[in-house]
Amino acid sequence: MTTFPRHSGSALAAALLLATAGLTLGGPGTALAQGSSDTNTDASADTAHDAENESTPRSVWHHDIGLGYRQLASRTQALAERLKASCGEAEADRPALRSEWLAAYQAWQAVRFVDFGPIEVDSRAWQLQFWPDAKNLVGTRVGARLRQDAPVSADDIAEAGVAEQGFPALEVLLYDDVMASRSLGDPLPCALAGAIGSHLVAVSDAVVADWQAFAPHYLATDSYNEATLHGAMQSLEILEDKRLGEPLGLMGAAPNAYRAEAWRSGQSVALAAASLAGLQQYFQPGLATWLDQAGHAELGDAFARQLEDTLDQAEAIDTGIVDVLDEHAEGDSSSPAAQQELATLYLEVAQLRALLDDQIAPALGVVKGFNSSDGD
């Protein structure tokens, strides 16, 4: 298997951690990300994936991303229905609600790499997920809503700020201590949860419709090859640096679990795995088409192998970043092994990012541009 040059100095800390434990990267993985059967039944609905355009990277991407958006809409609809059904219950079925929330949140993560087109309208990505949240605006705003006298309506949430509209806001209601003595079936929290669920459905449905309307422009514009590739490159950069590196203390600062996504629920790694699965399902096929047509099929194969290895590592981790760092601080004997698993995942993501940035993009004539997440 091709070895890839390291490009991120922050990976050195993780490499040293692994070396101390005598661990090595890699080994071919066997677990594959499983797509929902719902997406297959909808395949014929995507008019962009027709015989004329089937061999182009953009037609493959438009079709596959459309499947991902429909999966998101389906999952948010199931979540909203579950939230509505919980109202009035003496003790809402919190485990079932959490399961539906996670499934919908993972569906969003799977298409999160798409950072252009309909998802940019009205800051829809931020409406689905307000993060990073260094000032805990989500917790503050949701807590304030719970102290109101009157139940919140769907219109209230539609007109609110993004900190109150998405999956993190629901996470507060499902996991935060502010709900420790309250049931989600009570009028105020149930109305708030239902309003957020309805907003997620509205945003997801709008993205599905607009993505289909976007087809003629996307398919006719050559620069969207580069834009789609850039979206995946930035997604891996954020995953390596922001979602894993910063919380784990691999970016030059001390570990801080509260910089992780979904720290309340402990689902940070599950969401990372969903992002990798989305790249495998909705990005990799189009990339393979482009590389094959450009005479670089071997790079497509290398990307597929490294992505599968990385996804396998993520799916093998059954704990969250907060739990691992908390246990480490308390001297728990199981913590070193869990830390090593997370460090391995970090390095696998770094390898995948290096392959895409340093070998695949140049082979396709794509220059990495400025990333707004880099700061000033």
CSV table of C-alpha atoms in Angstrom, one decimal:
chain,number,residue,atom,x,y,z
A,1,MET,CA,0.0,0.0,0.0
A,2,THR,CA,1.3,3.5,-0.8
A,3,THR,CA,2.7,5.4,2.0
A,4,PHE,CA,1.6,9.0,2.3
A,5,PRO,CA,3.7,12.0,3.3
A,6,ARG,CA,2.8,13.6,6.7
A,7,HIS,CA,1.5,17.1,6.3
A,8,SER,CA,0.3,17.9,9.8
A,9,GLY,CA,2.9,18.5,12.5
A,10,SER,CA,0.1,18.0,15.1
A,11,ALA,CA,0.0,14.3,14.1
A,12,LEU,CA,3.4,13.8,15.7
A,13,ALA,CA,2.0,13.8,19.2
A,14,ALA,CA,-0.4,11.1,18.3
A,15,ALA,CA,2.3,9.1,16.6
A,16,LEU,CA,4.5,9.3,19.7
A,17,LEU,CA,1.6,8.1,21.8
A,18,LEU,CA,1.1,5.1,19.6
A,19,ALA,CA,4.8,4.3,19.5
A,20,THR,CA,4.9,4.2,23.2
A,21,ALA,CA,2.2,1.6,23.2
A,22,GLY,CA,3.9,-0.4,20.4
A,23,LEU,CA,0.9,0.1,18.1
A,24,THR,CA,1.0,0.4,14.3
A,25,LEU,CA,-1.5,1.9,11.9
A,26,GLY,CA,-3.4,0.1,9.2
A,27,GLY,CA,-4.4,-3.4,8.4
A,28,PRO,CA,-7.2,-3.9,5.9
A,29,GLY,CA,-10.5,-3.2,7.5
A,30,THR,CA,-13.6,-5.4,7.0
A,31,ALA,CA,-16.5,-3.4,8.4
A,32,LEU,CA,-18.3,-1.4,5.7
A,33,ALA,CA,-20.6,1.5,6.3
A,34,GLN,CA,-24.2,0.4,5.8
A,35,GLY,CA,-26.5,2.7,3.9
A,36,SER,CA,-30.2,2.8,4.6
A,37,SER,CA,-32.5,0.8,2.4
A,38,ASP,CA,-34.6,4.0,2.2
A,39,THR,CA,-32.1,5.6,-0.1
A,40,ASN,CA,-32.2,2.8,-2.6
A,41,THR,CA,-36.0,3.0,-3.0
A,42,ASP,CA,-35.7,6.7,-3.9
A,43,ALA,CA,-32.9,6.3,-6.5
A,44,SER,CA,-35.2,6.5,-9.5
A,45,ALA,CA,-36.5,9.9,-8.2
A,46,ASP,CA,-33.2,11.7,-9.0
A,47,THR,CA,-33.6,12.9,-12.6
A,48,ALA,CA,-30.1,14.1,-12.7
A,49,HIS,CA,-28.7,10.6,-12.8
A,50,ASP,CA,-29.6,9.9,-16.3
A,51,ALA,CA,-27.9,7.9,-19.1
A,52,GLU,CA,-26.5,11.1,-20.7
A,53,ASN,CA,-24.6,12.2,-17.6
A,54,GLU,CA,-24.0,8.9,-15.8
A,55,SER,CA,-20.3,8.8,-16.6
A,56,THR,CA,-19.4,12.3,-15.3
A,57,PRO,CA,-18.1,12.9,-11.8
A,58,ARG,CA,-20.7,15.6,-11.2
A,59,SER,CA,-23.7,13.4,-12.3
A,60,VAL,CA,-22.5,10.7,-9.9
A,61,TRP,CA,-22.1,13.2,-7.1
A,62,HIS,CA,-25.4,14.9,-7.8
A,63,HIS,CA,-27.2,11.6,-7.6
A,64,ASP,CA,-25.4,10.3,-4.5
A,65,ILE,CA,-25.6,13.6,-2.6
A,66,GLY,CA,-29.3,13.7,-3.4
A,67,LEU,CA,-29.6,10.3,-1.8
A,68,GLY,CA,-27.9,11.6,1.3
A,69,TYR,CA,-30.2,14.6,1.5
A,70,ARG,CA,-33.3,12.4,1.2
A,71,GLN,CA,-31.9,10.2,3.9
A,72,LEU,CA,-31.5,13.3,6.1
A,73,ALA,CA,-35.1,14.4,5.4
A,74,SER,CA,-36.4,10.9,6.1
A,75,ARG,CA,-34.6,10.7,9.4
A,76,THR,CA,-35.6,14.2,10.6
A,77,GLN,CA,-39.2,13.3,9.8
A,78,ALA,CA,-39.0,10.2,11.9
A,79,LEU,CA,-37.4,12.2,14.7
A,80,ALA,CA,-40.1,14.9,14.6
A,81,GLU,CA,-42.9,12.3,14.7
A,82,ARG,CA,-41.3,10.6,17.7
A,83,LEU,CA,-40.9,13.9,19.5
A,84,LYS,CA,-44.6,14.8,18.8
A,85,ALA,CA,-45.7,11.4,20.0
A,86,SER,CA,-43.9,11.9,23.3
A,87,CYS,CA,-45.9,14.9,24.3
A,88,GLY,CA,-48.3,14.3,27.2
A,89,GLU,CA,-46.5,11.1,28.3
A,90,ALA,CA,-45.9,10.9,32.1
A,91,GLU,CA,-42.3,9.8,31.3
A,92,ALA,CA,-41.3,10.2,27.7
A,93,ASP,CA,-39.3,7.3,26.2
A,94,ARG,CA,-36.0,9.1,26.4
A,95,PRO,CA,-33.9,6.2,25.0
A,96,ALA,CA,-36.1,5.9,21.9
A,97,LEU,CA,-35.9,9.7,21.4
A,98,ARG,CA,-32.2,9.6,21.8
A,99,SER,CA,-31.9,6.9,19.2
A,100,GLU,CA,-34.0,8.8,16.7
A,101,TRP,CA,-32.0,12.0,17.4
A,102,LEU,CA,-28.7,10.2,16.8
A,103,ALA,CA,-29.9,8.6,13.5
A,104,ALA,CA,-31.0,12.0,12.2
A,105,TYR,CA,-27.8,13.7,13.4
A,106,GLN,CA,-25.7,11.0,11.7
A,107,ALA,CA,-27.6,11.5,8.5
A,108,TRP,CA,-26.7,15.2,8.6
A,109,GLN,CA,-23.0,14.3,9.3
A,110,ALA,CA,-23.0,12.1,6.2
A,111,VAL,CA,-23.7,15.0,3.9
A,112,ARG,CA,-22.0,17.7,5.9
A,113,PHE,CA,-19.0,17.8,3.5
A,114,VAL,CA,-21.2,19.5,0.9
A,115,ASP,CA,-20.5,23.2,1.7
A,116,PHE,CA,-21.9,24.9,-1.4
A,117,GLY,CA,-25.3,25.2,-3.2
A,118,PRO,CA,-28.6,24.9,-1.4
A,119,ILE,CA,-27.1,24.2,2.0
A,120,GLU,CA,-25.6,27.7,2.0
A,121,VAL,CA,-29.0,29.4,1.6
A,122,ASP,CA,-30.1,31.1,4.8
A,123,SER,CA,-27.2,29.5,6.7
A,124,ARG,CA,-28.9,26.1,6.6
A,125,ALA,CA,-25.9,24.2,7.7
A,126,TRP,CA,-25.8,26.4,10.9
A,127,GLN,CA,-29.5,25.9,11.4
A,128,LEU,CA,-28.9,22.2,11.4
A,129,GLN,CA,-25.8,22.3,13.6
A,130,PHE,CA,-24.5,25.3,15.5
A,131,TRP,CA,-20.9,24.3,16.3
A,132,PRO,CA,-18.3,25.2,17.5
A,133,ASP,CA,-20.0,26.7,20.5
A,134,ALA,CA,-17.2,27.9,22.7
A,135,LYS,CA,-19.6,30.2,24.7
A,136,ASN,CA,-22.2,27.5,25.3
A,137,LEU,CA,-24.8,29.6,23.5
A,138,VAL,CA,-26.9,26.5,22.8
A,139,GLY,CA,-27.2,25.6,26.5
A,140,THR,CA,-27.9,29.2,27.5
A,141,ARG,CA,-30.6,29.8,24.9
A,142,VAL,CA,-32.3,26.4,25.4
A,143,GLY,CA,-32.3,26.9,29.2
A,144,ALA,CA,-33.9,30.3,28.7
A,145,ARG,CA,-36.6,28.9,26.6
A,146,LEU,CA,-37.4,26.3,29.3
A,147,ARG,CA,-37.9,29.2,31.8
A,148,GLN,CA,-40.6,30.8,29.6
A,149,ASP,CA,-44.2,30.8,30.8
A,150,ALA,CA,-45.7,29.9,27.4
A,151,PRO,CA,-44.8,26.9,25.3
A,152,VAL,CA,-42.6,27.6,22.3
A,153,SER,CA,-44.1,27.3,18.8
A,154,ALA,CA,-42.6,26.2,15.5
A,155,ASP,CA,-42.8,29.8,14.3
A,156,ASP,CA,-40.8,30.9,17.4
A,157,ILE,CA,-38.0,28.5,16.5
A,158,ALA,CA,-38.1,29.4,12.8
A,159,GLU,CA,-37.5,33.0,13.8
A,160,ALA,CA,-34.9,32.3,16.5
A,161,GLY,CA,-31.1,32.2,16.2
A,162,VAL,CA,-29.3,29.2,14.9
A,163,ALA,CA,-28.2,28.2,18.5
A,164,GLU,CA,-31.8,27.2,19.2
A,165,GLN,CA,-32.7,25.5,15.9
A,166,GLY,CA,-30.7,22.3,15.4
A,167,PHE,CA,-29.4,19.0,16.6
A,168,PRO,CA,-27.3,20.5,19.4
A,169,ALA,CA,-30.4,22.2,20.9
A,170,LEU,CA,-32.2,18.9,21.0
A,171,GLU,CA,-29.1,17.4,22.6
A,172,VAL,CA,-29.6,19.7,25.5
A,173,LEU,CA,-33.2,18.6,26.0
A,174,LEU,CA,-32.2,14.9,25.7
A,175,TYR,CA,-29.0,14.9,27.8
A,176,ASP,CA,-28.3,18.0,29.7
A,177,ASP,CA,-28.6,18.4,33.5
A,178,VAL,CA,-31.2,21.1,32.9
A,179,MET,CA,-33.6,18.3,32.2
A,180,ALA,CA,-32.6,16.1,35.1
A,181,SER,CA,-35.8,16.7,37.0
A,182,ARG,CA,-38.1,17.2,34.1
A,183,SER,CA,-39.8,14.9,31.6
A,184,LEU,CA,-39.7,15.5,27.9
A,185,GLY,CA,-43.4,14.8,28.0
A,186,ASP,CA,-44.1,17.9,30.0
A,187,PRO,CA,-45.7,20.8,28.1
A,188,LEU,CA,-42.8,23.3,27.9
A,189,PRO,CA,-39.9,21.0,27.0
A,190,CYS,CA,-42.1,18.9,24.7
A,191,ALA,CA,-43.3,22.0,22.8
A,192,LEU,CA,-39.7,23.2,22.5
A,193,ALA,CA,-38.5,19.8,21.3
A,194,GLY,CA,-41.3,19.5,18.8
A,195,ALA,CA,-40.7,23.0,17.4
A,196,ILE,CA,-37.0,22.2,16.9
A,197,GLY,CA,-37.9,18.9,15.3
A,198,SER,CA,-40.4,20.6,12.9
A,199,HIS,CA,-37.7,23.1,12.0
A,200,LEU,CA,-35.2,20.4,11.2
A,201,VAL,CA,-37.8,18.8,8.9
A,202,ALA,CA,-38.5,22.1,7.1
A,203,VAL,CA,-34.8,22.8,6.5
A,204,SER,CA,-34.1,19.2,5.3
A,205,ASP,CA,-37.1,19.1,3.0
A,206,ALA,CA,-36.1,22.5,1.5
A,207,VAL,CA,-32.5,21.2,0.9
A,208,VAL,CA,-33.9,18.1,-0.9
A,209,ALA,CA,-36.1,20.2,-3.2
A,210,ASP,CA,-33.4,22.8,-3.9
A,211,TRP,CA,-30.7,20.2,-4.6
A,212,GLN,CA,-32.9,18.8,-7.4
A,213,ALA,CA,-33.5,22.3,-8.8
A,214,PHE,CA,-29.8,22.9,-8.6
A,215,ALA,CA,-29.1,20.0,-11.0
A,216,PRO,CA,-28.9,21.9,-14.3
A,217,HIS,CA,-26.4,24.5,-12.9
A,218,TYR,CA,-24.3,21.9,-11.1
A,219,LEU,CA,-24.1,19.5,-14.0
A,220,ALA,CA,-23.3,22.3,-16.5
A,221,THR,CA,-20.6,24.0,-14.4
A,222,ASP,CA,-17.1,22.4,-14.6
A,223,SER,CA,-15.9,24.3,-11.5
A,224,TYR,CA,-18.2,22.2,-9.3
A,225,ASN,CA,-15.8,19.3,-9.7
A,226,GLU,CA,-13.2,21.4,-7.8
A,227,ALA,CA,-15.9,22.7,-5.4
A,228,THR,CA,-17.0,19.2,-4.5
A,229,LEU,CA,-13.5,18.0,-4.0
A,230,HIS,CA,-12.7,21.1,-1.9
A,231,GLY,CA,-15.7,20.3,0.3
A,232,ALA,CA,-14.4,16.9,1.1
A,233,MET,CA,-10.9,18.3,1.7
A,234,GLN,CA,-12.3,20.9,4.2
A,235,SER,CA,-14.4,18.2,5.8
A,236,LEU,CA,-11.4,16.1,6.6
A,237,GLU,CA,-9.4,19.1,7.8
A,238,ILE,CA,-12.1,20.0,10.2
A,239,LEU,CA,-12.4,16.4,11.4
A,240,GLU,CA,-8.7,16.1,12.0
A,241,ASP,CA,-8.0,19.5,13.5
A,242,LYS,CA,-11.3,20.7,15.1
A,243,ARG,CA,-13.3,17.6,15.9
A,244,LEU,CA,-10.5,15.3,17.0
A,245,GLY,CA,-7.2,17.2,17.4
A,246,GLU,CA,-8.3,20.1,19.6
A,247,PRO,CA,-10.4,18.1,22.1
A,248,LEU,CA,-7.7,15.5,22.4
A,249,GLY,CA,-5.0,18.1,23.0
A,250,LEU,CA,-3.1,17.3,19.7
A,251,MET,CA,-3.1,20.8,18.4
A,252,GLY,CA,-0.7,22.4,20.8
A,253,ALA,CA,-3.1,23.1,23.7
A,254,ALA,CA,-4.2,21.0,26.6
A,255,PRO,CA,-7.0,18.4,26.1
A,256,ASN,CA,-10.4,19.9,26.4
A,257,ALA,CA,-13.3,17.5,26.0
A,258,TYR,CA,-15.8,20.3,25.9
A,259,ARG,CA,-14.5,21.4,22.5
A,260,ALA,CA,-15.8,18.1,21.1
A,261,GLU,CA,-19.0,17.9,19.2
A,262,ALA,CA,-21.9,16.3,21.1
A,263,TRP,CA,-20.0,16.3,24.4
A,264,ARG,CA,-23.2,16.1,26.4
A,265,SER,CA,-24.3,12.8,24.7
A,266,GLY,CA,-20.8,11.3,24.3
A,267,GLN,CA,-21.5,10.8,20.6
A,268,SER,CA,-18.6,12.7,19.2
A,269,VAL,CA,-16.9,9.6,17.7
A,270,ALA,CA,-20.2,8.2,16.4
A,271,LEU,CA,-20.7,11.5,14.5
A,272,ALA,CA,-17.2,11.4,13.1
A,273,ALA,CA,-17.8,7.8,11.9
A,274,ALA,CA,-21.0,9.1,10.2
A,275,SER,CA,-19.0,11.8,8.4
A,276,LEU,CA,-16.6,9.1,7.1
A,277,ALA,CA,-19.4,6.9,6.1
A,278,GLY,CA,-20.9,9.8,4.2
A,279,LEU,CA,-17.7,10.4,2.3
A,280,GLN,CA,-17.6,6.7,1.4
A,281,GLN,CA,-21.2,6.6,0.2
A,282,TYR,CA,-21.7,10.0,-1.3
A,283,PHE,CA,-18.3,11.3,-2.3
A,284,GLN,CA,-16.0,8.4,-3.1
A,285,PRO,CA,-17.9,7.1,-6.2
A,286,GLY,CA,-17.7,10.4,-7.9
A,287,LEU,CA,-14.1,10.9,-7.0
A,288,ALA,CA,-13.3,7.4,-8.4
A,289,THR,CA,-15.0,8.3,-11.6
A,290,TRP,CA,-13.0,11.5,-12.0
A,291,LEU,CA,-9.7,9.8,-11.1
A,292,ASP,CA,-10.4,6.9,-13.5
A,293,GLN,CA,-11.1,9.4,-16.4
A,294,ALA,CA,-8.0,11.3,-15.6
A,295,GLY,CA,-5.8,8.2,-15.7
A,296,HIS,CA,-5.3,7.9,-11.9
A,297,ALA,CA,-7.4,5.0,-11.0
A,298,GLU,CA,-4.7,3.7,-8.6
A,299,LEU,CA,-5.2,6.8,-6.5
A,300,GLY,CA,-9.0,6.1,-6.3
A,301,ASP,CA,-8.2,2.6,-5.1
A,302,ALA,CA,-5.8,4.0,-2.5
A,303,PHE,CA,-8.4,6.5,-1.2
A,304,ALA,CA,-11.0,3.8,-1.0
A,305,ARG,CA,-8.7,1.5,1.1
A,306,GLN,CA,-7.6,4.3,3.4
A,307,LEU,CA,-11.2,5.5,3.9
A,308,GLU,CA,-12.3,2.0,4.7
A,309,ASP,CA,-9.5,1.6,7.2
A,310,THR,CA,-10.3,4.9,8.8
A,311,LEU,CA,-14.0,4.2,9.0
A,312,ASP,CA,-13.3,0.8,10.5
A,313,GLN,CA,-11.3,2.4,13.3
A,314,ALA,CA,-14.0,4.9,14.0
A,315,GLU,CA,-16.7,2.3,14.2
A,316,ALA,CA,-14.6,0.1,16.5
A,317,ILE,CA,-14.5,2.9,19.2
A,318,ASP,CA,-17.5,2.6,21.6
A,319,THR,CA,-16.8,5.6,23.8
A,320,GLY,CA,-16.8,9.3,23.5
A,321,ILE,CA,-14.0,11.8,23.9
A,322,VAL,CA,-15.5,13.3,27.1
A,323,ASP,CA,-15.6,9.9,28.8
A,324,VAL,CA,-12.0,9.0,27.8
A,325,LEU,CA,-10.6,12.3,29.0
A,326,ASP,CA,-12.6,12.2,32.2
A,327,GLU,CA,-11.4,8.7,33.0
A,328,HIS,CA,-7.8,9.7,32.2
A,329,ALA,CA,-8.1,12.7,34.6
A,330,GLU,CA,-9.4,10.3,37.3
A,331,GLY,CA,-6.6,7.8,36.7
A,332,ASP,CA,-8.9,5.0,35.3
A,333,SER,CA,-6.8,2.1,34.2
A,334,SER,CA,-8.9,1.5,31.0
A,335,SER,CA,-8.2,5.1,29.8
A,336,PRO,CA,-4.8,4.5,28.1
A,337,ALA,CA,-6.2,1.9,25.7
A,338,ALA,CA,-9.2,4.2,24.9
A,339,GLN,CA,-6.8,7.1,24.3
A,340,GLN,CA,-4.7,5.0,22.0
A,341,GLU,CA,-7.8,4.1,20.0
A,342,LEU,CA,-8.7,7.8,19.6
A,343,ALA,CA,-5.1,8.6,18.7
A,344,THR,CA,-5.1,5.9,16.0
A,345,LEU,CA,-8.3,7.3,14.6
A,346,TYR,CA,-6.7,10.7,14.5
A,347,LEU,CA,-3.8,9.4,12.6
A,348,GLU,CA,-6.0,7.4,10.2
A,349,VAL,CA,-7.9,10.7,9.4
A,350,ALA,CA,-4.6,12.5,9.0
A,351,GLN,CA,-3.4,9.8,6.5
A,352,LEU,CA,-6.7,10.1,4.6
A,353,ARG,CA,-6.5,13.9,4.5
A,354,ALA,CA,-2.8,13.8,3.3
A,355,LEU,CA,-3.7,11.5,0.5
A,356,LEU,CA,-6.6,13.7,-0.7
A,357,ASP,CA,-4.7,17.0,-0.2
A,358,ASP,CA,-1.2,16.0,-1.3
A,359,GLN,CA,-1.6,13.4,-4.0
A,360,ILE,CA,-5.2,13.3,-5.3
A,361,ALA,CA,-5.9,17.0,-5.6
A,362,PRO,CA,-2.6,17.8,-7.4
A,363,ALA,CA,-3.1,14.8,-9.7
A,364,LEU,CA,-6.4,16.4,-10.7
A,365,GLY,CA,-5.0,19.9,-11.1
A,366,VAL,CA,-6.7,21.2,-8.0
A,367,VAL,CA,-4.9,23.7,-5.7
A,368,LYS,CA,-6.0,23.9,-2.1
A,369,GLY,CA,-7.4,27.3,-1.4
A,370,PHE,CA,-8.0,29.3,1.8
A,371,ASN,CA,-10.1,27.6,4.4
A,372,SER,CA,-12.3,29.9,6.4
A,373,SER,CA,-12.0,27.6,9.4
A,374,ASP,CA,-8.3,28.4,9.6
A,375,GLY,CA,-8.9,31.8,11.2
A,376,ASP,CA,-6.9,35.0,10.5
